[in-house]
Short mmCIF file of C-alpha atoms and ligand atoms in Angstrom, two decimals:
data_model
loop_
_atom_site.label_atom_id
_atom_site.label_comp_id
_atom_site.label_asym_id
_atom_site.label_seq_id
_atom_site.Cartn_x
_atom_site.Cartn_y
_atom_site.Cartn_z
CA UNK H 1 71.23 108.03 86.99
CA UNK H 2 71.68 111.32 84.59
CA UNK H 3 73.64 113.90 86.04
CA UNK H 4 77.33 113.11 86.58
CA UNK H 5 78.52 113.60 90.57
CA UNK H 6 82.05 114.99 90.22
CA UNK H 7 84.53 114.71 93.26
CA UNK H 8 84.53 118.10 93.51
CA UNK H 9 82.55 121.10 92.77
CA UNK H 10 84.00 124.86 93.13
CA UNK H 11 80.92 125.98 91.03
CA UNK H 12 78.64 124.48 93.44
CA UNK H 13 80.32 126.37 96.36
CA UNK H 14 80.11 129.58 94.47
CA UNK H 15 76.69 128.96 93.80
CA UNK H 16 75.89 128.46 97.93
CA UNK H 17 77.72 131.53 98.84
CA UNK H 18 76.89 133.48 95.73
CA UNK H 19 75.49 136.64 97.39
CA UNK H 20 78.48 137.27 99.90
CA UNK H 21 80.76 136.95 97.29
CA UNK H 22 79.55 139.38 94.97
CA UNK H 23 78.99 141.72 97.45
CA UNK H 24 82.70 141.14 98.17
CA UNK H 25 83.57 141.60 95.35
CA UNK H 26 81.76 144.88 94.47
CA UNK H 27 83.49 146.23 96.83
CA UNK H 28 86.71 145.66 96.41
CA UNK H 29 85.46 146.86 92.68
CA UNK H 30 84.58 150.40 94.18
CA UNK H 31 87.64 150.77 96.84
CA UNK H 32 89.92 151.50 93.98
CA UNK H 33 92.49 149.58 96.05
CA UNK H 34 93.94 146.34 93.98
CA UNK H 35 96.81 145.36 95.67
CA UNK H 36 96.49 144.19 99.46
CA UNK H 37 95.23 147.12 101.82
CA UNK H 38 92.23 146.74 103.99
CA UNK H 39 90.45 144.05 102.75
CA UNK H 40 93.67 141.68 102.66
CA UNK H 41 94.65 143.02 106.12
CA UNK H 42 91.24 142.51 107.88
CA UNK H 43 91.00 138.77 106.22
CA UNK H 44 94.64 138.46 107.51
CA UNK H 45 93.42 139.26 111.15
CA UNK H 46 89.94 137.22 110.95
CA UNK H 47 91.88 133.69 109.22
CA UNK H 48 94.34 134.44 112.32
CA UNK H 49 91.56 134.75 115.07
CA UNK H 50 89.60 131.72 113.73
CA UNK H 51 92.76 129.77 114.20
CA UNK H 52 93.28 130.82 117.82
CA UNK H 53 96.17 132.86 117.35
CA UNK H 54 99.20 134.21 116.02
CA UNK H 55 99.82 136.60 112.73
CA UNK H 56 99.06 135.95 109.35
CA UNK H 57 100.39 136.89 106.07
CA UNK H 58 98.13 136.32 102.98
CA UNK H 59 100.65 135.46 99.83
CA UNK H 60 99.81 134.27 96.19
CA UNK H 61 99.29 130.02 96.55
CA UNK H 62 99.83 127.42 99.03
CA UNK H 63 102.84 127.00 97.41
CA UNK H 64 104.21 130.37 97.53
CA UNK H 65 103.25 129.86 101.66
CA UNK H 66 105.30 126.77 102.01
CA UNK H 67 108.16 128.73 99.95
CA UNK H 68 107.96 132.04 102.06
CA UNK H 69 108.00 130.07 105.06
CA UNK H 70 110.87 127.77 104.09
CA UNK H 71 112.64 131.61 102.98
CA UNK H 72 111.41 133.62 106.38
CA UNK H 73 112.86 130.40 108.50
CA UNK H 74 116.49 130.96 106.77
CA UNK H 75 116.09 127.53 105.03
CA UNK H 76 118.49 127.69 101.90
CA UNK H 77 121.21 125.22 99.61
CA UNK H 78 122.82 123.09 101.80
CA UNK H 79 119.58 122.51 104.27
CA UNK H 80 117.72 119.35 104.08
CA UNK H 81 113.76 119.20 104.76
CA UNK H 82 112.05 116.10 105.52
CA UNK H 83 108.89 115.47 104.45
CA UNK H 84 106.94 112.60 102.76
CA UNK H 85 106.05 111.35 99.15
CA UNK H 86 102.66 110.95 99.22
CA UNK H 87 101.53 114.42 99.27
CA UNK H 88 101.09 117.02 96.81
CA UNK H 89 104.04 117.52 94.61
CA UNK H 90 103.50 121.04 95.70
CA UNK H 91 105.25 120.44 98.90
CA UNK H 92 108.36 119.20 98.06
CA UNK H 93 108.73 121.52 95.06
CA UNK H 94 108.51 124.28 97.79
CA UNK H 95 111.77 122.73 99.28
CA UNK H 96 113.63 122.38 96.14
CA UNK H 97 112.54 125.92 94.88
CA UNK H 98 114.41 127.42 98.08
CA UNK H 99 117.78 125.29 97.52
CA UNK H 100 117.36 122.61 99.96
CA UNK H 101 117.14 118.99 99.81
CA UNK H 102 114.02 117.21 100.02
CA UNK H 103 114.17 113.67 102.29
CA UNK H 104 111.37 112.03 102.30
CA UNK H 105 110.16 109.70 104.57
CA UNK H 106 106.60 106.79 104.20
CA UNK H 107 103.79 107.45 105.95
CA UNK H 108 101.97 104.94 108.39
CA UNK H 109 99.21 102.53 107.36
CA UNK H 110 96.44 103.48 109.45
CA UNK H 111 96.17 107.61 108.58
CA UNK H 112 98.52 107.87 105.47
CA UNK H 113 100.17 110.90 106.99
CA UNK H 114 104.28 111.31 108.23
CA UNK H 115 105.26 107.98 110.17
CA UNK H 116 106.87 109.71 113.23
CA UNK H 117 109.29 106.87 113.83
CA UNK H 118 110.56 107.59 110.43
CA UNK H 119 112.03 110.64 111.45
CA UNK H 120 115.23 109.43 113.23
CA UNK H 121 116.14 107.23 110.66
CA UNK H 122 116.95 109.91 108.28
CA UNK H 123 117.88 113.09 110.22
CA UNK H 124 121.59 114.46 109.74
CA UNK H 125 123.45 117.54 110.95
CA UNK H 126 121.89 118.74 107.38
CA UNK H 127 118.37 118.55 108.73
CA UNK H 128 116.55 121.93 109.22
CA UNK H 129 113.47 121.33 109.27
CA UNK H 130 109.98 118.59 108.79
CA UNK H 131 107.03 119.49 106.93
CA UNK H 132 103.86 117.65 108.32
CA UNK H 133 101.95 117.42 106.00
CA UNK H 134 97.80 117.01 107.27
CA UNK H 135 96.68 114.63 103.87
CA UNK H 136 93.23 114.57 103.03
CA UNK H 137 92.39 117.02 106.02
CA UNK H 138 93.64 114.35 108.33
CA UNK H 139 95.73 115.65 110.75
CA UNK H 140 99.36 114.12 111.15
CA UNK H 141 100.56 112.91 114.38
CA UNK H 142 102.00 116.44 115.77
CA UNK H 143 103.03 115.54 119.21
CA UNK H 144 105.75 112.85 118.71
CA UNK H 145 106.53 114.93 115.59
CA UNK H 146 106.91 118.36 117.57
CA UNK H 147 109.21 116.57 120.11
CA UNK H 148 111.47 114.82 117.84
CA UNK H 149 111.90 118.11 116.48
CA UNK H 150 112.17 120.11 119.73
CA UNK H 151 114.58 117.27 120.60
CA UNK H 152 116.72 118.22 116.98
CA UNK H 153 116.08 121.47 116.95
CA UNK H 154 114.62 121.80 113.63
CA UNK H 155 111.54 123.56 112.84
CA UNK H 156 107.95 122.59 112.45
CA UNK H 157 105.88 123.65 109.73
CA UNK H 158 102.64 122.25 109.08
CA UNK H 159 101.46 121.98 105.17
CA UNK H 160 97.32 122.78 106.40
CA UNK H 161 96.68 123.21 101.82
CA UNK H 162 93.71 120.27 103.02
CA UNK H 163 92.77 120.70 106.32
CA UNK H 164 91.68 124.09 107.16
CA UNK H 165 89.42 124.31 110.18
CA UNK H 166 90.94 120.80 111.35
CA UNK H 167 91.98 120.12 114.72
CA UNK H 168 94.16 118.51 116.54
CA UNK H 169 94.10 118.07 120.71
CA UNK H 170 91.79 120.39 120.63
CA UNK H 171 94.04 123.10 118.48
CA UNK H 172 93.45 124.52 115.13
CA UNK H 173 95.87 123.08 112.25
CA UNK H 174 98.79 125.32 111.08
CA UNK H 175 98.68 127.14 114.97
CA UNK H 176 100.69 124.16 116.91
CA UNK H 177 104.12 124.04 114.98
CA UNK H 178 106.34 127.08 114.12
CA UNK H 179 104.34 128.17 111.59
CA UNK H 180 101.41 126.85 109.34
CA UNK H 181 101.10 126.95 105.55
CA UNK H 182 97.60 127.39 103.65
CA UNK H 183 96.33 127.07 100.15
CA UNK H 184 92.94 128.39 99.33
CA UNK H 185 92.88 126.69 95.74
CA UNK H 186 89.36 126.42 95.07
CA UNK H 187 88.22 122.78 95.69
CA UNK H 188 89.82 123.17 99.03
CA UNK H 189 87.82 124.00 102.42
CA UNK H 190 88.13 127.61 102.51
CA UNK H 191 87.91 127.79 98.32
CA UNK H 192 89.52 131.37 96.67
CA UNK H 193 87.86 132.19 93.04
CA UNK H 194 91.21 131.75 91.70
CA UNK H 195 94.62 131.33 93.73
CA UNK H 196 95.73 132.34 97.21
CA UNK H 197 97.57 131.28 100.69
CA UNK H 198 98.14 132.21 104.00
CA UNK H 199 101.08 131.71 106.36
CA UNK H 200 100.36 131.71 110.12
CA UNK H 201 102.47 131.70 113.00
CA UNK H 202 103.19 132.60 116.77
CA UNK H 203 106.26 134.61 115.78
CA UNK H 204 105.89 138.29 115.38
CA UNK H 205 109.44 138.48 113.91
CA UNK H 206 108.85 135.86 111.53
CA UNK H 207 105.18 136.80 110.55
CA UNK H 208 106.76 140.02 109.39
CA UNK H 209 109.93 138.68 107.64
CA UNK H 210 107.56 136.43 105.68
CA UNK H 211 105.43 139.92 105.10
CA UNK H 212 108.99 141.93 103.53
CA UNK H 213 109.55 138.51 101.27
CA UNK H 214 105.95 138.62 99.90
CA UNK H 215 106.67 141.35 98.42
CA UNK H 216 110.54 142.32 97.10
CA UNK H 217 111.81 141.99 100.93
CA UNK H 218 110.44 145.98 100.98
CA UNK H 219 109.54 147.12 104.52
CA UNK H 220 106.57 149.59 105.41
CA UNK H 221 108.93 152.23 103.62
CA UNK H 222 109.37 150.28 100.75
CA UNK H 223 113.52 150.06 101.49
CA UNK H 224 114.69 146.00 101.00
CA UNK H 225 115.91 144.08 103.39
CA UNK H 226 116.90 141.08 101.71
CA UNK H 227 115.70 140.28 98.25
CA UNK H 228 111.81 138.68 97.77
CA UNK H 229 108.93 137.58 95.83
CA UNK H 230 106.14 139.32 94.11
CA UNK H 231 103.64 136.79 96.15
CA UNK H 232 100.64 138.83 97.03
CA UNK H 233 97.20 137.58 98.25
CA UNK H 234 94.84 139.59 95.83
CA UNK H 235 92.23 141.86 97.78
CA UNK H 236 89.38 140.71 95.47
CA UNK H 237 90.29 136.50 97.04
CA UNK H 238 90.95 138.05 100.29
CA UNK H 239 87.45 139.75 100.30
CA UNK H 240 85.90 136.39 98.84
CA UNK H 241 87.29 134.52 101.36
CA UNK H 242 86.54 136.93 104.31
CA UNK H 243 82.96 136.13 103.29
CA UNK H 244 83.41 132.26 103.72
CA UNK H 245 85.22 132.41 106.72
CA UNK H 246 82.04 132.44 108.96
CA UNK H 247 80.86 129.12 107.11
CA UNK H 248 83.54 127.34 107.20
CA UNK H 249 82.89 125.30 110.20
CA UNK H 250 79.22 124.44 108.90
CA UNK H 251 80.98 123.54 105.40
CA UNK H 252 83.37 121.09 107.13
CA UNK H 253 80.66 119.85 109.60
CA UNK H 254 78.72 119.30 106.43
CA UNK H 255 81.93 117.44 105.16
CA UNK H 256 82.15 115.21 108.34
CA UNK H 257 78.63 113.99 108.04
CA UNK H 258 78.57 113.10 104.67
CA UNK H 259 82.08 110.92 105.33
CA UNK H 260 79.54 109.42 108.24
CA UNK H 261 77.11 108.30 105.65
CA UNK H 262 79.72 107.24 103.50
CA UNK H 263 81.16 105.07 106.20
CA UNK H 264 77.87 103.68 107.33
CA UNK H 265 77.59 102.54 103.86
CA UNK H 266 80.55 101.06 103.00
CA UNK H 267 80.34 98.87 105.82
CA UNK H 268 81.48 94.95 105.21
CA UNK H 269 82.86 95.57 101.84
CA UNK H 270 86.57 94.61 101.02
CA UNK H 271 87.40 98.45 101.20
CA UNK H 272 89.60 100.51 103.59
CA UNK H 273 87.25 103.68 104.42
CA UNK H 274 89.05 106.69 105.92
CA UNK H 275 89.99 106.07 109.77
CA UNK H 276 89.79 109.57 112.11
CA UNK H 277 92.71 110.33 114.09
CA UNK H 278 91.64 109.89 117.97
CA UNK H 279 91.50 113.66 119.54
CA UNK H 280 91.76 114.80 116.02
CA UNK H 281 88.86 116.62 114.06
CA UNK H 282 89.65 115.40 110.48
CA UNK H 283 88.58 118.40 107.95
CA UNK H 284 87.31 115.81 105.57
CA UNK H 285 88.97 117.55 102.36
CA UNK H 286 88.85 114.18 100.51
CA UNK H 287 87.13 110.79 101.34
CA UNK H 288 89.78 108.71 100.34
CA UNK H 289 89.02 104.57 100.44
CA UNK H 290 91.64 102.30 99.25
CA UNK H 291 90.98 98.64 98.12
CA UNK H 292 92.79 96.00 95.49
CA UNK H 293 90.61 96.84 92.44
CA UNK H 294 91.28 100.52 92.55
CA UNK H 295 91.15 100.71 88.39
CA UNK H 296 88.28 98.62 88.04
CA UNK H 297 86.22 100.28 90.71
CA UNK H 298 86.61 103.92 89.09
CA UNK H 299 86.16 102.49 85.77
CA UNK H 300 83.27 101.00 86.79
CA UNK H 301 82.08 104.55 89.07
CA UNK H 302 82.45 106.75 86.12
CA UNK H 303 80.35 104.47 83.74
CA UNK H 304 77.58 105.25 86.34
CA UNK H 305 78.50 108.72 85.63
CA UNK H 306 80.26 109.27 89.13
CA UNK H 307 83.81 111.60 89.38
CA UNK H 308 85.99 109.83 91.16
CA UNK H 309 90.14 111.02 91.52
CA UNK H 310 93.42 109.32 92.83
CA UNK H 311 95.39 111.44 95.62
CA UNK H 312 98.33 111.07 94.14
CA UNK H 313 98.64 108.33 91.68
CA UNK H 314 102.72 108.71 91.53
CA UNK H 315 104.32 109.56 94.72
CA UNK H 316 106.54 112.47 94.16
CA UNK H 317 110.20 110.69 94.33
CA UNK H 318 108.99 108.78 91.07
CA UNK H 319 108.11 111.55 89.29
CA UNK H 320 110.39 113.00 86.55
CA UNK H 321 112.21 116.42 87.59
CA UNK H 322 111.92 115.45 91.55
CA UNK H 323 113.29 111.74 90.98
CA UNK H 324 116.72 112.89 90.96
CA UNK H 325 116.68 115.19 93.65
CA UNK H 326 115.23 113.89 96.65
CA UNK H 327 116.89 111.26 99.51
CA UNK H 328 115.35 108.66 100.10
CA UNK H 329 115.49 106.06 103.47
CA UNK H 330 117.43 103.31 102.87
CA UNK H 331 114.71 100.91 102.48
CA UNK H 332 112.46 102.94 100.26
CA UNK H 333 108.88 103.94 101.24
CA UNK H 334 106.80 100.56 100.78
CA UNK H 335 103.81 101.78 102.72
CA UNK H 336 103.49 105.31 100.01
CA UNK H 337 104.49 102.62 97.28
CA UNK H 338 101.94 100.54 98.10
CA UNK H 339 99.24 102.70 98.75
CA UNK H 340 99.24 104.83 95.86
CA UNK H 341 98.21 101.78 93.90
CA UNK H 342 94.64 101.50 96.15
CA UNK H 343 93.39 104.51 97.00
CA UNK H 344 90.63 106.27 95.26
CA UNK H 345 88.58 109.67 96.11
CA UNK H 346 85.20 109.27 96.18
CA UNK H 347 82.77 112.60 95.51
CA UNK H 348 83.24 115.01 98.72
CA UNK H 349 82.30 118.33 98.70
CA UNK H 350 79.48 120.53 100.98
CA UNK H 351 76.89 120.85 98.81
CA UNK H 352 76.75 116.92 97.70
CA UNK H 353 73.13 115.64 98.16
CA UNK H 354 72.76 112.85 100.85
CA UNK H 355 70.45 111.45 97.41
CA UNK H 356 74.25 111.73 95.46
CA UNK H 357 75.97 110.23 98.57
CA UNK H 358 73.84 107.44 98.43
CA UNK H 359 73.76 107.06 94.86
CA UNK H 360 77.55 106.58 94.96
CA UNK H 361 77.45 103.98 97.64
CA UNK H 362 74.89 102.20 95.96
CA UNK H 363 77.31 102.13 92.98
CA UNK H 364 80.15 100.82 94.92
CA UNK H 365 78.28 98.37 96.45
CA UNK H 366 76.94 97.37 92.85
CA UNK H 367 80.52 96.95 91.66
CA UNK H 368 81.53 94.59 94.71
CA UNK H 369 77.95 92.52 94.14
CA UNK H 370 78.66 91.96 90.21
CA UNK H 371 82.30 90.78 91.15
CA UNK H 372 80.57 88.27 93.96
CA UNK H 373 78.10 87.11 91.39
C1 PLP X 1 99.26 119.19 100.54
C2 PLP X 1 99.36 120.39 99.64
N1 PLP X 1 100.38 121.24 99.81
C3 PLP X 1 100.52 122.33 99.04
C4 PLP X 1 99.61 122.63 98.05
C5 PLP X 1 99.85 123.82 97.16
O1 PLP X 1 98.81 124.75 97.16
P1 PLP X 1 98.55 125.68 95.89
O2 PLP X 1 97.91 124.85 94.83
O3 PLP X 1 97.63 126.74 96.44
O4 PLP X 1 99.85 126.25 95.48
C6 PLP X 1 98.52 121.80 97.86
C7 PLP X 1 97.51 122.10 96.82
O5 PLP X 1 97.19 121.33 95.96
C8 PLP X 1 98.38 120.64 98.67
O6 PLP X 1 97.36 119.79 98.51
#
């Protein structure tokens, strides 16, 4: 083999959607408008139609979403969030950048995402709100998370940064709590050129509070409210994305059947490949396996020039800066502990080959026959 297969390729989804985008761009060029107007609003109303409802606010970064949300749902010092550790430190640096306390809780074996029966274990008076987060494009288990929630009265927001266009019970992500939180980084589904997020939700009142904090906490007459952010979605990304929307289903089916392949080749090897939720339709953001020789496997994968990338080697409440300020259940989180040692991300991305796919089972299955021999 020659070429190198990375995990991810943000060039190679430019490159399929190359002609929309410049167009997109161009005009955006020629509208003289730079910051948000049309082209922001009208991606705004086709991200919130494709998820089946509701209002949505484009902002700067996933990030920024999860910290707008946190801000719009009067989250501050004092308020404590639970979430988990294996996730992107993104989330939980959303929590701390509004004041509150991050708790976080393991997630189960089976789907790596929140372990519902966590929840009750570490909920207080303090507790204001969980973030679910949907890991890999897997969607967490929402209904016994929703009703433990309902039942506490704290709010729901789902972290959707990996599983745009996912489903769960038949419902888009980020549409079935309060209020969903997107990143459009560009390996993710719905790739930006650059930065950008989305916040959706239900709530007309809330959809427009988050809308006055994106932007100084102005209202249509520019007169604050409260004090904000400067956390615009740029009209150039908005227009980019607008013109990926429509293929975004095709991208992820594209995803699905290239974790198919992967699965039917992995078969009887002493790996853990990805399991789908039942009545879930996993977004496939990352094909993550786990297995005992993590190291040696990716070693061994990128000397056969394959790009291979651990989601997340260090959970966050080991990680200096969050270490300190997070609560943790009184028995630790073995399973996020544990896993974090075994899981690898194998190449995943739209426009990888079913050739590339196969070349990079053949490699794992080369590594597993020279440690048999
Ligand atoms: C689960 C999760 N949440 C939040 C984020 C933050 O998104 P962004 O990088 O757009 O700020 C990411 C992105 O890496 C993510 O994977």
């Amino acid at each position: 083999m020659s070429s190198v297969i990375p995990w991810a390729s943000p060039l190679a989804q430019y490159r399929a959607h190359q002609a929309p985008i410049q167009t997109a761009i161009n005009r955006v060029l020629n509208s003289g408008t730079y910051i948000l107007g049309a082209e922001v609003e009208a991606f705004e109303n086709a991200f919130a139609e494709y998820c089946g409802h509701g209002h949505a606010v484009g902002v700067a970064s996933g990030t920024d979403a999860l910290i707008l949300a946190l801000k719009a749902l009067g989250i501050g010092p004092g308020d404590e969030v639970i979430t988990v550790s294996h996730t992107a430190v993104a989330t939980v640096a959303a929590i701390l950048a509004v004041g509150a306390t991050p708790v976080l809780v393991d997630v189960d074996e089976v789907y790596l995402t929140l372990d519902p029966a966590a929840l009750v274990h570490v909920a207080t008076p303090s507790s204001k709100a969980v973030i679910a987060v949907h890991l890999y494009g897997q969607a967490a288990d929402l209904d016994p998370i929703l009703s433990f929630a309902r039942e506490r009265k704290l709010v729901l927001i789902e972290d959707c940064a990996q599983a745009c266009g996912g489903r769960y019970r038949g419902r888009r992500l980020g549409s079935i709590g309060d209020i969903g939180c997107f990143s459009f980084y560009p390996t993710k589904n719905l790739g930006a050129i650059g930065d950008g997020g989305i916040v959706l939700t239900r709530e007309p009142e809330l959809a427009e509070r988050v809308r006055r904090l994106r932007q100084y906490g102005w209202d249509d007459g520019r007169q604050t409210h409260e004090a904000g952010l400067n956390s615009r979605l740029d009209p150039l990304q908005a227009a980019i994305l607008h013109a990926k929307l429509p293929h975004l289903d095709r991208d992820n089916a594209r995803r699905g059947a290239i974790a198919q392949r992967y699965e039917r080749g992995l078969q009887a090897l002493p790996i853990t490949i990805p399991s789908e939720r039942a009545g879930a339709q996993h977004a496939y953001h990352l094909y993550v396996v786990a297995c005992m020789q993590r190291d040696a496997l990716m070693a061994y994968l990128a000397e056969h020039q394959i790009g291979c990338a651990i989601h997340y080697p260090v959970p966050v409440h080991r990680q200096h800066g969050y270490a300190e300020r997070v609560i943790l259940p009184s028995g630790g989180l073995p399973m996020t502990e544990r896993v974090c040692q075994q899981i690898l991300s194998l190449p995943l991305y739209p426009e990888l080959s079913d050739a590339d796919v196969d070349s990079v089972i053949a490699a794992v299955r080369g590594f597993f026959a020279r440690q048999d021999a």
